[in-house]
Short mmCIF file of C-alpha atoms in Angstrom, two decimals:
data_model
loop_
_atom_site.label_atom_id
_atom_site.label_comp_id
_atom_site.label_asym_id
_atom_site.label_seq_id
_atom_site.Cartn_x
_atom_site.Cartn_y
_atom_site.Cartn_z
CA MET A 223 -47.70 -9.22 -44.62
CA LYS A 224 -44.38 -8.63 -46.41
CA ILE A 225 -41.53 -10.82 -45.21
CA ILE A 226 -38.04 -9.29 -45.24
CA SER A 227 -35.35 -11.75 -46.23
CA VAL A 228 -32.52 -12.53 -43.83
CA SER A 229 -29.95 -10.96 -46.18
CA ARG A 230 -31.93 -7.71 -46.48
CA LEU A 231 -32.48 -7.58 -42.73
CA THR A 232 -28.77 -8.10 -42.13
CA LEU A 233 -27.96 -5.32 -44.59
CA LEU A 234 -30.44 -3.01 -42.86
CA LEU A 235 -28.90 -3.69 -39.45
CA PHE A 236 -25.38 -3.03 -40.76
CA THR A 237 -26.58 0.24 -42.32
CA ILE A 238 -28.14 1.41 -39.06
CA LEU A 239 -24.99 0.44 -37.16
CA ALA A 240 -22.75 2.27 -39.66
CA VAL A 241 -24.84 5.46 -39.43
CA THR A 242 -24.81 5.30 -35.62
CA MET A 243 -21.03 4.83 -35.54
CA SER A 244 -20.59 7.68 -38.03
CA VAL A 245 -22.65 10.10 -35.92
CA SER A 246 -20.82 9.04 -32.77
CA SER A 247 -17.44 9.43 -34.47
CA THR A 248 -18.34 12.89 -35.75
CA ALA A 249 -19.41 13.99 -32.26
CA SER A 250 -16.12 12.82 -30.73
CA GLU A 251 -13.75 14.16 -33.40
CA CYS A 252 -11.86 17.43 -33.12
CA LYS A 253 -11.15 19.04 -36.48
CA ILE A 254 -8.84 21.75 -35.09
CA LEU A 255 -5.19 20.83 -35.41
CA PRO A 256 -3.18 21.35 -32.19
CA LYS A 257 -0.23 22.68 -34.22
CA VAL A 258 -2.28 25.37 -35.94
CA LEU A 259 -4.53 27.30 -33.57
CA SER A 260 -4.99 30.52 -31.63
CA ALA A 261 -5.87 30.71 -27.93
CA TYR A 262 -6.74 33.70 -25.76
CA TYR A 263 -6.13 33.92 -22.01
CA ASP A 264 -6.81 36.01 -18.94
CA PHE A 265 -4.04 35.85 -16.36
CA ASP A 266 -5.01 36.88 -12.82
CA GLN A 267 -2.60 37.30 -9.96
CA GLN A 268 -3.47 38.14 -6.37
CA LYS A 269 -1.13 38.45 -3.42
CA SER A 270 -2.19 37.73 0.13
CA ASN A 271 -0.67 38.35 3.55
CA ASN A 272 -1.48 35.60 6.03
CA SER A 273 -1.03 36.17 9.73
CA GLU A 274 -0.65 32.83 11.53
CA GLY A 275 -1.22 34.44 14.90
CA ASN A 276 -4.72 35.74 14.29
CA LYS A 277 -5.55 33.82 11.09
CA ILE A 278 -6.38 37.06 9.30
CA GLN A 279 -5.80 37.07 5.55
CA THR A 280 -5.29 40.34 3.74
CA LEU A 281 -5.84 40.26 -0.03
CA ALA A 282 -4.26 42.72 -2.43
CA ALA A 283 -6.08 43.94 -5.51
CA LYS A 284 -6.29 41.36 -8.27
CA GLN A 285 -4.14 42.10 -11.31
CA THR A 286 -5.35 40.89 -14.71
CA GLN A 287 -3.28 40.59 -17.87
CA LEU A 288 -4.22 39.46 -21.37
CA PHE A 289 -2.15 36.97 -23.33
CA GLU A 290 -2.53 35.28 -26.70
CA LEU A 291 -1.02 32.06 -27.99
CA HIS A 292 -0.74 31.40 -31.73
CA ARG A 293 0.71 28.17 -33.11
CA TYR A 294 1.78 27.75 -36.72
CA ASN A 295 3.46 24.35 -37.05
CA ASN A 296 7.00 24.72 -35.70
CA ARG A 297 6.50 28.39 -34.82
CA VAL A 298 4.74 29.84 -31.78
CA LEU A 299 3.73 33.46 -31.20
CA GLN A 300 3.13 34.58 -27.62
CA ARG A 301 1.52 38.01 -27.33
CA ASP A 302 1.59 40.09 -24.15
CA ILE A 303 -1.29 42.43 -24.91
CA ASN A 304 -0.68 44.74 -21.96
CA GLN A 305 3.00 45.33 -22.77
CA GLY A 306 2.86 45.21 -26.56
CA VAL A 307 5.80 42.78 -26.56
CA ASN A 308 5.48 39.59 -28.56
CA ASP A 309 7.76 36.55 -28.72
CA ILE A 310 7.92 34.50 -31.91
CA TRP A 311 9.64 31.20 -31.23
CA SER A 312 10.92 28.75 -33.84
CA HIS A 313 11.78 25.13 -33.14
CA LYS A 314 14.01 23.41 -35.69
CA GLY A 315 16.22 20.41 -35.08
CA ASN A 316 15.83 20.69 -31.28
CA ARG A 317 17.15 24.25 -31.45
CA LEU A 318 15.20 27.32 -30.35
CA SER A 319 15.40 30.76 -31.88
CA LEU A 320 13.48 33.84 -30.84
CA ASN A 321 12.26 36.98 -32.56
CA ARG A 322 11.00 39.54 -30.06
CA ALA A 323 8.61 42.00 -31.68
CA PHE A 324 7.86 45.44 -30.22
CA GLU A 325 4.59 46.76 -31.59
CA GLN A 326 5.21 50.38 -30.60
CA TYR A 327 8.37 50.52 -32.72
CA GLN A 328 7.38 47.99 -35.42
CA HIS A 329 10.76 46.39 -34.81
CA THR A 330 12.01 42.91 -33.94
CA ILE A 331 15.23 41.69 -32.39
CA GLU A 332 16.45 38.25 -33.47
CA TYR A 333 18.16 35.85 -31.06
CA GLN A 334 19.87 32.60 -31.91
CA SER A 335 19.83 29.66 -29.55
CA ASN A 336 23.32 30.35 -28.18
CA GLU A 337 22.32 33.94 -27.35
CA LEU A 338 19.64 32.83 -24.88
CA ARG A 339 21.10 32.08 -21.48
CA TYR A 340 17.70 30.84 -20.39
CA GLN A 341 15.84 28.50 -22.74
CA PRO A 342 12.35 27.39 -21.74
CA LYS A 343 11.15 23.93 -22.68
CA TRP A 344 9.41 23.74 -26.04
CA GLN A 345 6.33 22.24 -24.37
CA ASP A 346 6.03 25.31 -22.11
CA ILE A 347 6.34 27.57 -25.14
CA PHE A 348 3.85 25.46 -27.09
CA GLN A 349 1.19 25.67 -24.36
CA LEU A 350 2.18 29.15 -23.00
CA VAL A 351 1.36 28.15 -19.43
CA ALA A 352 4.09 26.22 -17.62
CA THR A 353 2.43 23.48 -15.58
CA PRO A 354 3.68 20.43 -13.66
CA ASP A 355 4.10 17.32 -15.80
CA LEU A 356 0.79 15.52 -16.18
CA ASP A 357 2.25 12.24 -14.95
CA LYS A 358 3.07 13.99 -11.66
CA MET A 359 -0.53 15.14 -11.17
CA GLN A 360 -3.63 13.19 -10.18
CA LEU A 361 -6.34 12.81 -12.81
CA VAL A 362 -9.62 13.33 -10.94
CA GLU A 363 -12.16 13.70 -13.75
CA GLN A 364 -12.62 13.41 -17.50
CA LYS A 365 -15.65 14.66 -19.39
CA ASN A 366 -17.02 15.88 -22.75
CA SER A 367 -15.63 14.81 -26.11
CA GLY A 368 -14.02 16.11 -29.30
CA CYS A 369 -12.27 19.46 -28.95
CA GLN A 370 -14.08 19.93 -25.63
CA LEU A 371 -12.67 16.77 -24.04
CA GLU A 372 -11.45 17.87 -20.60
CA GLN A 373 -9.10 16.23 -18.14
CA HIS A 374 -9.10 17.65 -14.61
CA TYR A 375 -5.87 17.29 -12.64
CA PHE A 376 -4.84 18.10 -9.08
CA HIS A 377 -1.45 18.25 -7.40
CA LYS A 378 -0.38 19.32 -3.93
CA THR A 379 3.02 19.96 -2.40
CA LYS A 380 4.06 21.22 1.03
CA THR A 381 3.78 24.83 -0.13
CA SER A 382 1.41 24.91 -3.10
CA GLU A 383 -1.73 23.52 -4.68
CA TYR A 384 -2.25 23.12 -8.42
CA GLN A 385 -5.49 22.69 -10.35
CA LEU A 386 -5.41 22.07 -14.09
CA VAL A 387 -8.09 21.60 -16.73
CA TRP A 388 -6.38 20.18 -19.79
CA LEU A 389 -7.78 19.86 -23.33
CA PRO A 390 -5.82 16.85 -24.66
CA ASN A 391 -7.14 16.95 -28.22
CA LEU A 392 -5.94 20.56 -28.54
CA GLN A 393 -2.92 20.16 -26.25
CA LEU A 394 -4.15 23.30 -24.54
CA VAL A 395 -4.58 24.57 -20.99
CA LYS A 396 -8.19 25.56 -20.33
CA PHE A 397 -7.68 26.54 -16.70
CA PHE A 398 -4.69 26.50 -14.39
CA GLU A 399 -4.46 27.69 -10.80
CA LEU A 400 -1.37 27.84 -8.64
CA LYS A 401 -2.15 28.67 -5.02
CA SER A 402 0.27 29.28 -2.16
CA PRO A 403 -0.21 30.98 1.23
CA THR A 404 0.98 34.30 -0.24
CA LEU A 405 0.01 34.19 -3.91
CA THR A 406 -2.72 32.91 -6.23
CA ARG A 407 -2.22 32.77 -10.00
CA GLN A 408 -4.91 31.78 -12.47
CA TRP A 409 -4.87 31.24 -16.21
CA SER A 410 -8.27 31.06 -17.89
CA LEU A 411 -8.87 30.24 -21.55
CA THR A 412 -11.45 32.68 -22.91
CA ASN A 413 -11.57 31.60 -26.55
CA TYR A 414 -9.78 29.62 -29.25
CA GLN A 415 -9.99 29.15 -33.02
CA GLY A 416 -8.23 27.18 -35.72
CA SER A 417 -8.36 29.40 -38.81
CA VAL A 418 -5.18 28.71 -40.78
CA GLU A 419 -5.72 31.86 -42.86
CA GLN A 420 -6.02 34.20 -39.86
CA ILE A 421 -2.98 32.73 -38.16
CA ALA A 422 -0.88 32.95 -41.33
CA VAL A 423 -1.85 36.61 -41.77
CA LEU A 424 -0.81 37.37 -38.18
CA PHE A 425 2.64 35.81 -38.59
CA ALA A 426 3.07 37.61 -41.92
CA GLU A 427 2.30 40.93 -40.22
CA TYR A 428 5.24 40.55 -37.83
CA SER A 429 7.54 39.37 -40.62
CA ARG A 430 7.22 42.86 -42.14
CA TYR A 431 8.75 44.53 -39.06
CA GLN A 432 12.26 45.94 -39.34
CA SER A 433 14.65 43.40 -37.84
CA THR A 434 18.01 43.54 -36.07
CA ASP A 435 20.26 40.69 -34.91
CA TYR A 436 20.84 40.77 -31.16
CA ALA A 437 24.61 40.68 -31.76
CA ASP A 438 24.35 43.94 -33.74
CA VAL A 439 22.26 45.90 -31.22
CA GLY A 440 25.29 47.63 -29.65
CA ASP A 441 26.50 48.85 -33.05
CA ASN A 442 23.24 50.61 -33.89
CA GLU A 443 22.84 53.23 -31.16
CA SER A 444 21.82 55.76 -33.79
CA THR A 445 18.52 53.94 -34.22
CA PRO A 446 16.08 55.46 -31.67
CA PHE A 447 14.47 52.12 -30.81
CA LEU A 448 17.79 50.34 -30.25
CA ALA A 449 19.19 53.28 -28.31
CA ALA A 450 16.18 53.11 -26.00
CA MET A 451 16.72 49.38 -25.51
CA ILE A 452 20.39 49.92 -24.64
CA ASN A 453 19.59 52.74 -22.20
CA GLN A 454 17.04 50.53 -20.45
CA GLY A 455 19.60 47.76 -20.05
CA PHE A 456 17.53 45.50 -22.25
CA SER A 457 18.45 41.82 -22.02
CA ALA A 458 16.79 39.07 -24.00
CA SER A 459 17.70 36.36 -21.52
CA GLN A 460 16.30 38.26 -18.54
CA ASN A 461 13.06 39.20 -20.26
CA THR A 462 12.59 35.72 -21.71
CA ARG A 463 12.99 34.12 -18.30
CA ALA A 464 10.58 36.63 -16.75
CA LEU A 465 7.94 35.81 -19.35
CA HIS A 466 8.09 32.08 -18.69
CA THR A 467 8.68 31.96 -14.94
CA HIS A 468 6.10 34.44 -13.64
CA HIS A 469 3.58 31.64 -14.04
CA GLU A 470 5.89 28.65 -13.76
CA ALA A 471 5.06 25.89 -11.30
CA HIS A 472 7.79 25.03 -8.80
#
């Protein structure tokens, strides 16, 4: 019978432990960078009409919209697939700037920070879906690991209930529901990916659009696209607020 020396046995045990820790570490790691990723969402909204007298609830048809979120370091692209209107936000030195891209016209309008009467928080831009602060919600469950690590939160006020599934390693909303007696809104993550090349190509595509400073829009009525915007009473501040408050938690 071959006797294994104490030193060799110790080395063997350390090797086994190192391999085990390596496998465990690999399983729990997330190799996708939160600052460089793409996420795809379904947004559902359904109105209801509650009658307190007879407790009858009438539900309107559910409306579904498609949104995309693309992060590229200090830039964020929010795509409204249904409308063909896309917001490209930049965050430099605590200042926001916005390029709004209109796919139909292959044209963008540029806004500086002082030209936006309403400025959403960078965190809301970064995650697309405006949710209550996590420290104001109750953590009820945590499961999975790596990129799939989930934190389930709940919050209730006198008028609304909030349910949130948060992916902390991606800084991403997986699911968010805001429910009130008259309205239910749901955001559902359908897919995500972290290809730097694909995201860079997407941002480069919009950089090739013809661009106009917001301050110069009124001086370019001869341009069909800008004339249409003026005739429609287009306002960056109004549209920006609408984009970020139609799902905002109050």
